[in-house]
Amino acid sequence: MFDIRPVAYVIGLLVTVLGATMLLPLLVDLAEGRGEWPVFLQSAVLTMFSGGLIALACANGVREGLSIQQTFLLTTGVWVALPIFGAIPFVLGATEARFVDAFFEAMSGLTTTGSTVFSGLEELPKGLLLWRGLLQWLGGIGIIVVAMVFLPELRVGGMQIFRTESFDTMGKILPRATEISASISSIYVGLTLACATSYLIAGMGVFDATVHAMTTVATGGFANYDASFGAFGPATEYVATVFMLLAALPFVRYVQLTTGHSIKPLLRDSQIRVFLATVFVLVLLLLLWRMLVMGANDEEAVRKTLFNVVSIITGTGYASQDYGLWGPMAVATFFFIGLIGGCAGSTACSIKIFRYQLLFASIWVQLRKVRSPHGVFMPRYEGRPVSDEVLNSVISFFVFFVVTLGALSVALGMTGLDLTTSVSGAAAALANIGPGLGDEIGPAGNFAGLNDTAKWMLSIGMLLGRLELLAVYAIFTVTFWRA
């Protein structure tokens, strides 16, 4: 019989930790003196009490290690439970949000999507702004652990190709997750501090630098202003670009660097090289388009193009300008840029570069077989043969992604949304990009005007996309629940 107690125990502990982090915005609200601190006191007490109660009730069921079924359920359950409790400050606080909006915002934060339903951000209490940043920062750490520990073991979406680099964890998921979390946490904190310091040097205030450092390193994109990075100077855009790129690289390479390895693995990683080359080509193409068609040929054009391309391809979702005004070619390009993503094992989201590498390697092999039917060819990744199991997993992911994108787009259209909003909104949710396209949900708008049904659908889409689709779909199959 399936034992849910170990899963509920871990979720209870994580909910309790989430409640404890609410004390940080409480202190900020106290310092600001607007009388908003009771919101986080009430939220923290309710969250820690609920999480602690769940953990205590299930503590007697804890065993060493988790089964595959329990690991699948834990991976999904965490990203359902935490947004529920993370939404409480938005309901009780100055936003006075309805639960659907509060849950949407919390899910967008923890999945590091960056879509928002709030406007007038600069008028909100600093505690709430910090809470939005904390949600994304915590979600960023969480997704690295999931990508490095859980998904390779669950054989989801081809992630098992990284098992040798992400450590052998089968049969001892929780102990190994704790060990790996300790390794990446120091790197994650170090990058955040370096980013905050750089923002301060570039001219941001202390509070803005802190919050934006959190959401930059998490590639989340929540900003403290409705204008996003349009509210800051040129230097901050260059700083953000550098740290968004760093956060989109595999954190396992940073772990190797801190344990005495040379920089060669980082430089030789084909995933990193292809990702950076892709960014360079996309920036060059869009810049040429803007220069030849729109006459934009100054430093600002280079900076805005570089910043917005990096922001969308990494799934961060910051905007320094409404790129919807750059013309139809640019709009179409940004739509597809968001479906590329960064590297596996990073805070970046979407499909990921390595899956495209494996897909194209498989296609190339098939083309060679057409020309030489009796030849023996095998797809390779970084010089190593790729097993059929990995290729099947990658192709399954692509199929599920396209089918889910189509189904979600149609479902959103049935709620009354127009074609552009439906398709780009579905893509923004599944790829965890942040902004969509069009006047309503584009880089100059937000998701507040959507109907409640659409918001629930998009919240589910964010969850599916962040957990690589298959990890969620698996728990709804009959075979999953068989002993």
GROMACS .gro file of C-alpha atoms in nm:
model
  483
    1MET     CA    1   0.000   0.000   0.000
    2PHE     CA    2   0.127   0.345  -0.094
    3ASP     CA    3   0.261   0.533   0.209
    4ILE     CA    4   0.217   0.908   0.175
    5ARG     CA    5   0.359   0.994   0.517
    6PRO     CA    6   0.724   1.044   0.411
    7VAL     CA    7   0.607   1.278   0.134
    8ALA     CA    8   0.380   1.477   0.365
    9TYR     CA    9   0.657   1.495   0.627
   10VAL     CA   10   0.901   1.661   0.387
   11ILE     CA   11   0.633   1.895   0.252
   12GLY     CA   12   0.541   1.990   0.610
   13LEU     CA   13   0.903   2.074   0.688
   14LEU     CA   14   0.937   2.287   0.374
   15VAL     CA   15   0.613   2.471   0.451
   16THR     CA   16   0.750   2.544   0.799
   17VAL     CA   17   1.071   2.682   0.647
   18LEU     CA   18   0.863   2.897   0.411
   19GLY     CA   19   0.677   3.036   0.713
   20ALA     CA   20   1.005   3.119   0.884
   21THR     CA   21   1.123   3.320   0.583
   22MET     CA   22   0.815   3.543   0.623
   23LEU     CA   23   0.989   3.694   0.926
   24LEU     CA   24   1.231   3.874   0.693
   25PRO     CA   25   0.967   4.089   0.519
   26LEU     CA   26   0.809   4.138   0.863
   27LEU     CA   27   1.130   4.308   0.978
   28VAL     CA   28   1.141   4.519   0.661
   29ASP     CA   29   0.783   4.633   0.717
   30LEU     CA   30   0.867   4.720   1.077
   31ALA     CA   31   1.160   4.932   0.959
   32GLU     CA   32   0.947   5.103   0.693
   33GLY     CA   33   0.693   5.206   0.956
   34ARG     CA   34   0.375   5.172   0.749
   35GLY     CA   35   0.209   4.937   0.997
   36GLU     CA   36   0.203   4.641   0.755
   37TRP     CA   37   0.410   4.404   0.971
   38PRO     CA   38   0.110   4.221   1.127
   39VAL     CA   39   0.036   4.077   0.782
   40PHE     CA   40   0.356   3.874   0.785
   41LEU     CA   41   0.325   3.789   1.153
   42GLN     CA   42  -0.017   3.635   1.094
   43SER     CA   43   0.101   3.465   0.773
   44ALA     CA   44   0.413   3.325   0.941
   45VAL     CA   45   0.224   3.187   1.241
   46LEU     CA   46  -0.042   3.023   1.022
   47THR     CA   47   0.215   2.876   0.781
   48MET     CA   48   0.458   2.746   1.043
   49PHE     CA   49   0.176   2.602   1.254
   50SER     CA   50   0.026   2.420   0.953
   51GLY     CA   51   0.361   2.292   0.829
   52GLY     CA   52   0.472   2.184   1.173
   53LEU     CA   53   0.145   2.002   1.235
   54ILE     CA   54   0.174   1.813   0.905
   55ALA     CA   55   0.536   1.717   0.977
   56LEU     CA   56   0.461   1.599   1.331
   57ALA     CA   57   0.159   1.398   1.220
   58CYS     CA   58   0.365   1.212   0.959
   59ALA     CA   59   0.701   1.184   1.138
   60ASN     CA   60   0.637   0.821   1.238
   61GLY     CA   61   0.625   0.719   0.871
   62VAL     CA   62   0.969   0.846   0.777
   63ARG     CA   63   1.203   0.584   0.634
   64GLU     CA   64   1.550   0.603   0.484
   65GLY     CA   65   1.516   0.688   0.116
   66LEU     CA   66   1.209   0.734  -0.099
   67SER     CA   67   1.055   0.509  -0.359
   68ILE     CA   68   1.016   0.632  -0.716
   69GLN     CA   69   0.642   0.688  -0.662
   70GLN     CA   70   0.706   0.889  -0.348
   71THR     CA   71   0.972   1.096  -0.523
   72PHE     CA   72   0.738   1.182  -0.811
   73LEU     CA   73   0.466   1.281  -0.565
   74LEU     CA   74   0.706   1.485  -0.352
   75THR     CA   75   0.841   1.674  -0.654
   76THR     CA   76   0.492   1.780  -0.759
   77GLY     CA   77   0.345   1.818  -0.410
   78VAL     CA   78   0.605   2.071  -0.299
   79TRP     CA   79   0.525   2.302  -0.589
   80VAL     CA   80   0.153   2.280  -0.513
   81ALA     CA   81   0.171   2.325  -0.136
   82LEU     CA   82   0.423   2.610  -0.119
   83PRO     CA   83   0.231   2.849  -0.350
   84ILE     CA   84  -0.085   2.793  -0.141
   85PHE     CA   85   0.090   2.919   0.171
   86GLY     CA   86   0.303   3.167  -0.020
   87ALA     CA   87  -0.018   3.335  -0.136
   88ILE     CA   88  -0.135   3.421   0.217
   89PRO     CA   89   0.055   3.755   0.249
   90PHE     CA   90  -0.096   3.873  -0.080
   91VAL     CA   91  -0.446   3.799   0.049
   92LEU     CA   92  -0.394   3.963   0.388
   93GLY     CA   93  -0.162   4.241   0.275
   94ALA     CA   94  -0.201   4.575   0.098
   95THR     CA   95  -0.279   4.407  -0.233
   96GLU     CA   96  -0.593   4.252  -0.075
   97ALA     CA   97  -0.583   4.003  -0.360
   98ARG     CA   98  -0.846   3.740  -0.419
   99PHE     CA   99  -0.707   3.390  -0.372
  100VAL     CA  100  -0.692   3.318  -0.745
  101ASP     CA  101  -0.471   3.624  -0.799
  102ALA     CA  102  -0.262   3.557  -0.488
  103PHE     CA  103  -0.207   3.193  -0.589
  104PHE     CA  104  -0.117   3.298  -0.945
  105GLU     CA  105   0.142   3.543  -0.810
  106ALA     CA  106   0.288   3.291  -0.566
  107MET     CA  107   0.300   3.016  -0.829
  108SER     CA  108   0.464   3.258  -1.072
  109GLY     CA  109   0.718   3.344  -0.802
  110LEU     CA  110   0.811   2.994  -0.689
  111THR     CA  111   0.829   2.859  -1.045
  112THR     CA  112   1.041   3.167  -1.134
  113THR     CA  113   0.802   3.247  -1.417
  114GLY     CA  114   0.770   3.621  -1.347
  115SER     CA  115   0.417   3.682  -1.476
  116THR     CA  116   0.233   3.919  -1.244
  117VAL     CA  117  -0.122   4.030  -1.174
  118PHE     CA  118  -0.018   4.333  -0.968
  119SER     CA  119   0.027   4.690  -1.085
  120GLY     CA  120   0.138   5.000  -0.898
  121LEU     CA  121   0.430   4.797  -0.762
  122GLU     CA  122   0.626   5.103  -0.653
  123GLU     CA  123   0.342   5.193  -0.414
  124LEU     CA  124   0.333   4.854  -0.239
  125PRO     CA  125   0.487   4.804   0.109
  126LYS     CA  126   0.849   4.698   0.090
  127GLY     CA  127   0.769   4.379   0.279
  128LEU     CA  128   0.545   4.255  -0.002
  129LEU     CA  129   0.803   4.348  -0.264
  130LEU     CA  130   1.068   4.160  -0.070
  131TRP     CA  131   0.832   3.862  -0.035
  132ARG     CA  132   0.790   3.847  -0.413
  133GLY     CA  133   1.168   3.847  -0.449
  134LEU     CA  134   1.212   3.582  -0.179
  135LEU     CA  135   0.959   3.353  -0.346
  136GLN     CA  136   1.158   3.361  -0.667
  137TRP     CA  137   1.492   3.326  -0.492
  138LEU     CA  138   1.373   3.020  -0.299
  139GLY     CA  139   1.216   2.878  -0.613
  140GLY     CA  140   1.545   2.920  -0.796
  141ILE     CA  141   1.736   2.716  -0.538
  142GLY     CA  142   1.459   2.458  -0.536
  143ILE     CA  143   1.456   2.405  -0.910
  144ILE     CA  144   1.834   2.353  -0.921
  145VAL     CA  145   1.800   2.076  -0.661
  146VAL     CA  146   1.512   1.922  -0.859
  147ALA     CA  147   1.710   1.941  -1.183
  148MET     CA  148   2.029   1.798  -1.033
  149VAL     CA  149   1.885   1.534  -0.800
  150PHE     CA  150   1.526   1.435  -0.870
  151LEU     CA  151   1.464   1.462  -1.246
  152PRO     CA  152   1.774   1.262  -1.349
  153GLU     CA  153   1.666   0.979  -1.118
  154LEU     CA  154   1.307   0.996  -1.238
  155ARG     CA  155   1.431   0.971  -1.598
  156VAL     CA  156   1.226   1.272  -1.701
  157GLY     CA  157   1.274   1.448  -2.032
  158GLY     CA  158   1.622   1.313  -2.100
  159MET     CA  159   1.760   1.451  -1.773
  160GLN     CA  160   1.904   1.108  -1.695
  161ILE     CA  161   2.193   1.191  -1.928
  162PHE     CA  162   2.326   1.407  -1.642
  163ARG     CA  163   2.311   1.133  -1.377
  164THR     CA  164   2.686   1.082  -1.377
  165GLU     CA  165   2.744   1.454  -1.322
  166SER     CA  166   2.457   1.504  -1.080
  167PHE     CA  167   2.581   1.226  -0.849
  168ASP     CA  168   2.435   0.882  -0.793
  169THR     CA  169   2.132   0.932  -0.573
  170MET     CA  170   1.907   0.634  -0.642
  171GLY     CA  171   1.769   0.486  -0.321
  172LYS     CA  172   1.892   0.774  -0.103
  173ILE     CA  173   1.718   1.078  -0.251
  174LEU     CA  174   1.677   1.287   0.062
  175PRO     CA  175   2.025   1.249   0.215
  176ARG     CA  176   2.190   1.319  -0.121
  177ALA     CA  177   1.959   1.614  -0.189
  178THR     CA  178   2.069   1.768   0.140
  179GLU     CA  179   2.434   1.722   0.051
  180ILE     CA  180   2.396   1.871  -0.298
  181SER     CA  181   2.181   2.155  -0.165
  182ALA     CA  182   2.462   2.252   0.070
  183SER     CA  183   2.706   2.262  -0.222
  184ILE     CA  184   2.494   2.475  -0.450
  185SER     CA  185   2.355   2.702  -0.177
  186SER     CA  186   2.692   2.866  -0.114
  187ILE     CA  187   2.735   2.926  -0.487
  188TYR     CA  188   2.381   3.056  -0.520
  189VAL     CA  189   2.424   3.294  -0.226
  190GLY     CA  190   2.763   3.406  -0.358
  191LEU     CA  191   2.618   3.489  -0.700
  192THR     CA  192   2.332   3.677  -0.535
  193LEU     CA  193   2.567   3.885  -0.321
  194ALA     CA  194   2.790   3.960  -0.620
  195CYS     CA  195   2.486   4.063  -0.822
  196ALA     CA  196   2.353   4.288  -0.544
  197THR     CA  197   2.693   4.452  -0.504
  198SER     CA  198   2.714   4.512  -0.878
  199TYR     CA  199   2.367   4.668  -0.881
  200LEU     CA  200   2.473   4.901  -0.597
  201ILE     CA  201   2.779   5.009  -0.793
  202ALA     CA  202   2.557   5.062  -1.100
  203GLY     CA  203   2.338   5.305  -0.908
  204MET     CA  204   2.052   5.105  -0.751
  205GLY     CA  205   1.946   5.166  -0.392
  206VAL     CA  206   2.010   4.899  -0.130
  207PHE     CA  207   1.656   4.762  -0.125
  208ASP     CA  208   1.615   4.755  -0.504
  209ALA     CA  209   1.959   4.598  -0.544
  210THR     CA  210   1.872   4.324  -0.294
  211VAL     CA  211   1.536   4.232  -0.444
  212HIS     CA  212   1.651   4.251  -0.805
  213ALA     CA  213   1.962   4.044  -0.726
  214MET     CA  214   1.732   3.771  -0.593
  215THR     CA  215   1.508   3.774  -0.898
  216THR     CA  216   1.800   3.802  -1.142
  217VAL     CA  217   1.997   3.504  -1.010
  218ALA     CA  218   1.672   3.305  -0.991
  219THR     CA  219   1.600   3.413  -1.353
  220GLY     CA  220   1.255   3.500  -1.219
  221GLY     CA  221   1.197   3.856  -1.335
  222PHE     CA  222   0.984   4.007  -1.058
  223ALA     CA  223   1.070   4.377  -1.040
  224ASN     CA  224   0.982   4.651  -0.791
  225TYR     CA  225   0.844   4.881  -1.060
  226ASP     CA  226   0.576   4.851  -1.326
  227ALA     CA  227   0.835   4.968  -1.581
  228SER     CA  228   1.064   4.677  -1.480
  229PHE     CA  229   1.421   4.767  -1.580
  230GLY     CA  230   1.294   5.069  -1.771
  231ALA     CA  231   1.304   5.241  -1.430
  232PHE     CA  232   1.684   5.211  -1.407
  233GLY     CA  233   1.989   5.338  -1.590
  234PRO     CA  234   2.198   5.173  -1.864
  235ALA     CA  235   2.461   5.031  -1.627
  236THR     CA  236   2.204   4.817  -1.446
  237GLU     CA  237   2.098   4.655  -1.774
  238TYR     CA  238   2.453   4.540  -1.842
  239VAL     CA  239   2.485   4.404  -1.487
  240ALA     CA  240   2.155   4.218  -1.520
  241THR     CA  241   2.260   4.073  -1.856
  242VAL     CA  242   2.582   3.930  -1.712
  243PHE     CA  243   2.415   3.769  -1.412
  244MET     CA  244   2.120   3.635  -1.610
  245LEU     CA  245   2.371   3.457  -1.834
  246LEU     CA  246   2.566   3.325  -1.535
  247ALA     CA  247   2.246   3.195  -1.372
  248ALA     CA  248   2.151   3.017  -1.695
  249LEU     CA  249   2.468   2.803  -1.693
  250PRO     CA  250   2.481   2.457  -1.525
  251PHE     CA  251   2.543   2.498  -1.153
  252VAL     CA  252   2.717   2.160  -1.143
  253ARG     CA  253   3.005   2.333  -1.325
  254TYR     CA  254   3.026   2.591  -1.048
  255VAL     CA  255   3.028   2.310  -0.793
  256GLN     CA  256   3.322   2.155  -0.977
  257LEU     CA  257   3.508   2.486  -0.975
  258THR     CA  258   3.466   2.523  -0.600
  259THR     CA  259   3.595   2.170  -0.538
  260GLY     CA  260   3.928   2.234  -0.707
  261HIS     CA  261   3.856   2.150  -1.070
  262SER     CA  262   4.000   2.371  -1.342
  263ILE     CA  263   3.786   2.599  -1.557
  264LYS     CA  264   3.824   2.365  -1.855
  265PRO     CA  265   3.501   2.166  -1.793
  266LEU     CA  266   3.310   2.495  -1.794
  267LEU     CA  267   3.469   2.610  -2.119
  268ARG     CA  268   3.441   2.270  -2.289
  269ASP     CA  269   3.077   2.205  -2.198
  270SER     CA  270   2.902   2.186  -2.536
  271GLN     CA  271   2.574   2.292  -2.378
  272ILE     CA  272   2.731   2.617  -2.256
  273ARG     CA  273   2.901   2.687  -2.588
  274VAL     CA  274   2.584   2.627  -2.790
  275PHE     CA  275   2.380   2.840  -2.550
  276LEU     CA  276   2.618   3.137  -2.569
  277ALA     CA  277   2.649   3.102  -2.946
  278THR     CA  278   2.271   3.100  -2.978
  279VAL     CA  279   2.244   3.418  -2.772
  280PHE     CA  280   2.510   3.586  -2.987
  281VAL     CA  281   2.338   3.494  -3.315
  282LEU     CA  282   1.994   3.603  -3.194
  283VAL     CA  283   2.123   3.938  -3.068
  284LEU     CA  284   2.306   3.994  -3.398
  285LEU     CA  285   2.000   3.910  -3.609
  286LEU     CA  286   1.764   4.132  -3.411
  287LEU     CA  287   2.015   4.414  -3.402
  288LEU     CA  288   2.059   4.398  -3.780
  289TRP     CA  289   1.678   4.403  -3.817
  290ARG     CA  290   1.648   4.709  -3.597
  291MET     CA  291   1.933   4.886  -3.775
  292LEU     CA  292   1.820   4.815  -4.130
  293VAL     CA  293   1.443   4.844  -4.086
  294MET     CA  294   1.398   5.081  -3.793
  295GLY     CA  295   1.718   5.286  -3.815
  296ALA     CA  296   1.824   5.207  -3.457
  297ASN     CA  297   2.203   5.206  -3.469
  298ASP     CA  298   2.325   5.358  -3.141
  299GLU     CA  299   2.453   5.213  -2.813
  300GLU     CA  300   2.101   5.208  -2.671
  301ALA     CA  301   1.983   4.980  -2.951
  302VAL     CA  302   2.265   4.735  -2.880
  303ARG     CA  303   2.199   4.743  -2.505
  304LYS     CA  304   1.820   4.703  -2.531
  305THR     CA  305   1.851   4.420  -2.783
  306LEU     CA  306   2.111   4.234  -2.576
  307PHE     CA  307   1.921   4.280  -2.250
  308ASN     CA  308   1.579   4.173  -2.378
  309VAL     CA  309   1.709   3.874  -2.575
  310VAL     CA  310   1.901   3.743  -2.272
  311SER     CA  311   1.602   3.813  -2.046
  312ILE     CA  312   1.361   3.610  -2.260
  313ILE     CA  313   1.589   3.322  -2.359
  314THR     CA  314   1.683   3.262  -1.995
  315GLY     CA  315   1.317   3.288  -1.893
  316THR     CA  316   1.385   3.581  -1.661
  317GLY     CA  317   1.119   3.804  -1.812
  318TYR     CA  318   1.255   4.148  -1.730
  319ALA     CA  319   1.177   4.418  -1.987
  320SER     CA  320   1.361   4.743  -2.043
  321GLN     CA  321   1.153   4.837  -2.345
  322ASP     CA  322   0.834   4.720  -2.517
  323TYR     CA  323   0.986   4.496  -2.783
  324GLY     CA  324   0.636   4.450  -2.923
  325LEU     CA  325   0.698   4.784  -3.096
  326TRP     CA  326   1.009   4.658  -3.278
  327GLY     CA  327   0.808   4.514  -3.564
  328PRO     CA  328   0.651   4.179  -3.658
  329MET     CA  329   0.982   4.002  -3.720
  330ALA     CA  330   1.103   4.093  -3.372
  331VAL     CA  331   0.776   3.984  -3.210
  332ALA     CA  332   0.788   3.643  -3.383
  333THR     CA  333   1.154   3.603  -3.288
  334PHE     CA  334   1.086   3.676  -2.921
  335PHE     CA  335   0.806   3.419  -2.919
  336PHE     CA  336   1.042   3.144  -3.036
  337ILE     CA  337   1.335   3.269  -2.824
  338GLY     CA  338   1.129   3.195  -2.516
  339LEU     CA  339   1.093   2.832  -2.625
  340ILE     CA  340   1.468   2.774  -2.627
  341GLY     CA  341   1.574   2.825  -2.266
  342GLY     CA  342   1.908   2.801  -2.090
  343CYS     CA  343   2.118   2.507  -1.973
  344ALA     CA  344   2.004   2.206  -1.773
  345GLY     CA  345   2.085   2.228  -1.403
  346SER     CA  346   2.049   2.606  -1.394
  347THR     CA  347   1.773   2.838  -1.277
  348ALA     CA  348   1.675   2.900  -1.642
  349CYS     CA  349   1.363   2.739  -1.774
  350SER     CA  350   1.184   2.639  -2.098
  351ILE     CA  351   1.285   2.343  -2.317
  352LYS     CA  352   1.663   2.373  -2.255
  353ILE     CA  353   1.953   2.378  -2.498
  354PHE     CA  354   2.065   2.019  -2.440
  355ARG     CA  355   1.732   1.879  -2.563
  356TYR     CA  356   1.769   2.064  -2.891
  357GLN     CA  357   2.124   1.929  -2.920
  358LEU     CA  358   2.001   1.571  -2.871
  359LEU     CA  359   1.704   1.622  -3.105
  360PHE     CA  360   1.922   1.760  -3.386
  361ALA     CA  361   2.178   1.483  -3.329
  362SER     CA  362   1.900   1.228  -3.369
  363ILE     CA  363   1.768   1.398  -3.682
  364TRP     CA  364   2.118   1.408  -3.833
  365VAL     CA  365   2.160   1.035  -3.772
  366GLN     CA  366   1.829   0.963  -3.942
  367LEU     CA  367   1.931   1.172  -4.244
  368ARG     CA  368   2.258   0.980  -4.269
  369LYS     CA  369   2.068   0.652  -4.254
  370VAL     CA  370   1.853   0.764  -4.545
  371ARG     CA  371   2.166   0.819  -4.751
  372SER     CA  372   2.342   0.505  -4.622
  373PRO     CA  373   2.072   0.251  -4.521
  374HIS     CA  374   2.324  -0.015  -4.419
  375GLY     CA  375   2.544   0.217  -4.216
  376VAL     CA  376   2.561   0.207  -3.838
  377PHE     CA  377   2.521   0.552  -3.687
  378MET     CA  378   2.457   0.661  -3.331
  379PRO     CA  379   2.369   1.006  -3.190
  380ARG     CA  380   2.638   1.150  -2.967
  381TYR     CA  381   2.644   1.413  -2.698
  382GLU     CA  382   2.984   1.559  -2.608
  383GLY     CA  383   3.146   1.266  -2.787
  384ARG     CA  384   2.953   1.002  -2.594
  385PRO     CA  385   2.690   0.774  -2.750
  386VAL     CA  386   2.336   0.858  -2.644
  387SER     CA  387   2.116   0.565  -2.547
  388ASP     CA  388   1.773   0.503  -2.696
  389GLU     CA  389   1.625   0.551  -2.350
  390VAL     CA  390   1.751   0.909  -2.335
  391LEU     CA  391   1.646   0.990  -2.692
  392ASN     CA  392   1.298   0.847  -2.636
  393SER     CA  393   1.267   1.054  -2.319
  394VAL     CA  394   1.370   1.373  -2.502
  395ILE     CA  395   1.136   1.310  -2.795
  396SER     CA  396   0.853   1.231  -2.553
  397PHE     CA  397   0.919   1.562  -2.380
  398PHE     CA  398   0.900   1.754  -2.708
  399VAL     CA  399   0.575   1.579  -2.803
  400PHE     CA  400   0.419   1.645  -2.462
  401PHE     CA  401   0.534   2.007  -2.471
  402VAL     CA  402   0.383   2.076  -2.814
  403VAL     CA  403   0.060   1.893  -2.735
  404THR     CA  404   0.026   2.066  -2.398
  405LEU     CA  405   0.100   2.405  -2.556
  406GLY     CA  406  -0.171   2.346  -2.816
  407ALA     CA  407  -0.425   2.218  -2.565
  408LEU     CA  408  -0.362   2.504  -2.322
  409SER     CA  409  -0.384   2.761  -2.603
  410VAL     CA  410  -0.720   2.620  -2.717
  411ALA     CA  411  -0.847   2.606  -2.358
  412LEU     CA  412  -0.748   2.970  -2.300
  413GLY     CA  413  -0.917   3.067  -2.624
  414MET     CA  414  -1.237   2.901  -2.502
  415THR     CA  415  -1.238   3.138  -2.204
  416GLY     CA  416  -1.266   3.433  -2.440
  417LEU     CA  417  -0.903   3.535  -2.493
  418ASP     CA  418  -0.783   3.637  -2.838
  419LEU     CA  419  -0.539   3.423  -3.038
  420THR     CA  420  -0.223   3.619  -2.955
  421THR     CA  421  -0.300   3.629  -2.584
  422SER     CA  422  -0.397   3.261  -2.574
  423VAL     CA  423  -0.095   3.122  -2.757
  424SER     CA  424   0.166   3.356  -2.607
  425GLY     CA  425   0.014   3.320  -2.260
  426ALA     CA  426   0.027   2.942  -2.283
  427ALA     CA  427   0.390   2.959  -2.402
  428ALA     CA  428   0.482   3.207  -2.128
  429ALA     CA  429   0.338   2.974  -1.863
  430LEU     CA  430   0.475   2.643  -1.993
  431ALA     CA  431   0.819   2.788  -2.067
  432ASN     CA  432   0.812   2.998  -1.746
  433ILE     CA  433   0.908   3.307  -1.943
  434GLY     CA  434   0.698   3.576  -1.774
  435PRO     CA  435   0.552   3.821  -2.025
  436GLY     CA  436   0.351   3.712  -2.325
  437LEU     CA  437   0.275   3.911  -2.640
  438GLY     CA  438   0.014   4.172  -2.721
  439ASP     CA  439  -0.116   4.478  -2.545
  440GLU     CA  440  -0.266   4.292  -2.246
  441ILE     CA  441   0.003   4.047  -2.131
  442GLY     CA  442   0.301   4.178  -2.327
  443PRO     CA  443   0.611   4.338  -2.172
  444ALA     CA  444   0.417   4.660  -2.113
  445GLY     CA  445   0.116   4.490  -1.949
  446ASN     CA  446   0.032   4.220  -1.693
  447PHE     CA  447  -0.207   3.932  -1.636
  448ALA     CA  448  -0.452   4.112  -1.406
  449GLY     CA  449  -0.721   4.155  -1.673
  450LEU     CA  450  -0.753   3.785  -1.753
  451ASN     CA  451  -1.056   3.593  -1.631
  452ASP     CA  452  -1.027   3.364  -1.330
  453THR     CA  453  -1.047   3.044  -1.535
  454ALA     CA  454  -0.754   3.157  -1.749
  455LYS     CA  455  -0.550   3.240  -1.439
  456TRP     CA  456  -0.607   2.893  -1.291
  457MET     CA  457  -0.512   2.734  -1.624
  458LEU     CA  458  -0.196   2.941  -1.649
  459SER     CA  459  -0.104   2.856  -1.288
  460ILE     CA  460  -0.127   2.486  -1.377
  461GLY     CA  461   0.077   2.555  -1.691
  462MET     CA  462   0.354   2.715  -1.483
  463LEU     CA  463   0.367   2.407  -1.259
  464LEU     CA  464   0.379   2.171  -1.557
  465GLY     CA  465   0.654   2.366  -1.728
  466ARG     CA  466   0.871   2.409  -1.421
  467LEU     CA  467   0.863   2.036  -1.339
  468GLU     CA  468   0.931   1.929  -1.698
  469LEU     CA  469   0.574   1.809  -1.771
  470LEU     CA  470   0.633   1.435  -1.736
  471ALA     CA  471   0.702   1.453  -1.363
  472VAL     CA  472   0.349   1.585  -1.314
  473TYR     CA  473   0.171   1.379  -1.578
  474ALA     CA  474   0.311   1.054  -1.440
  475ILE     CA  475   0.116   1.077  -1.113
  476PHE     CA  476  -0.213   1.083  -1.305
  477THR     CA  477  -0.156   0.744  -1.468
  478VAL     CA  478  -0.309   0.424  -1.335
  479THR     CA  479   0.022   0.236  -1.341
  480PHE     CA  480   0.184   0.496  -1.114
  481TRP     CA  481  -0.034   0.394  -0.821
  482ARG     CA  482   0.016   0.020  -0.862
  483ALA     CA  483   0.241  -0.138  -0.603
   0.00000   0.00000   0.00000
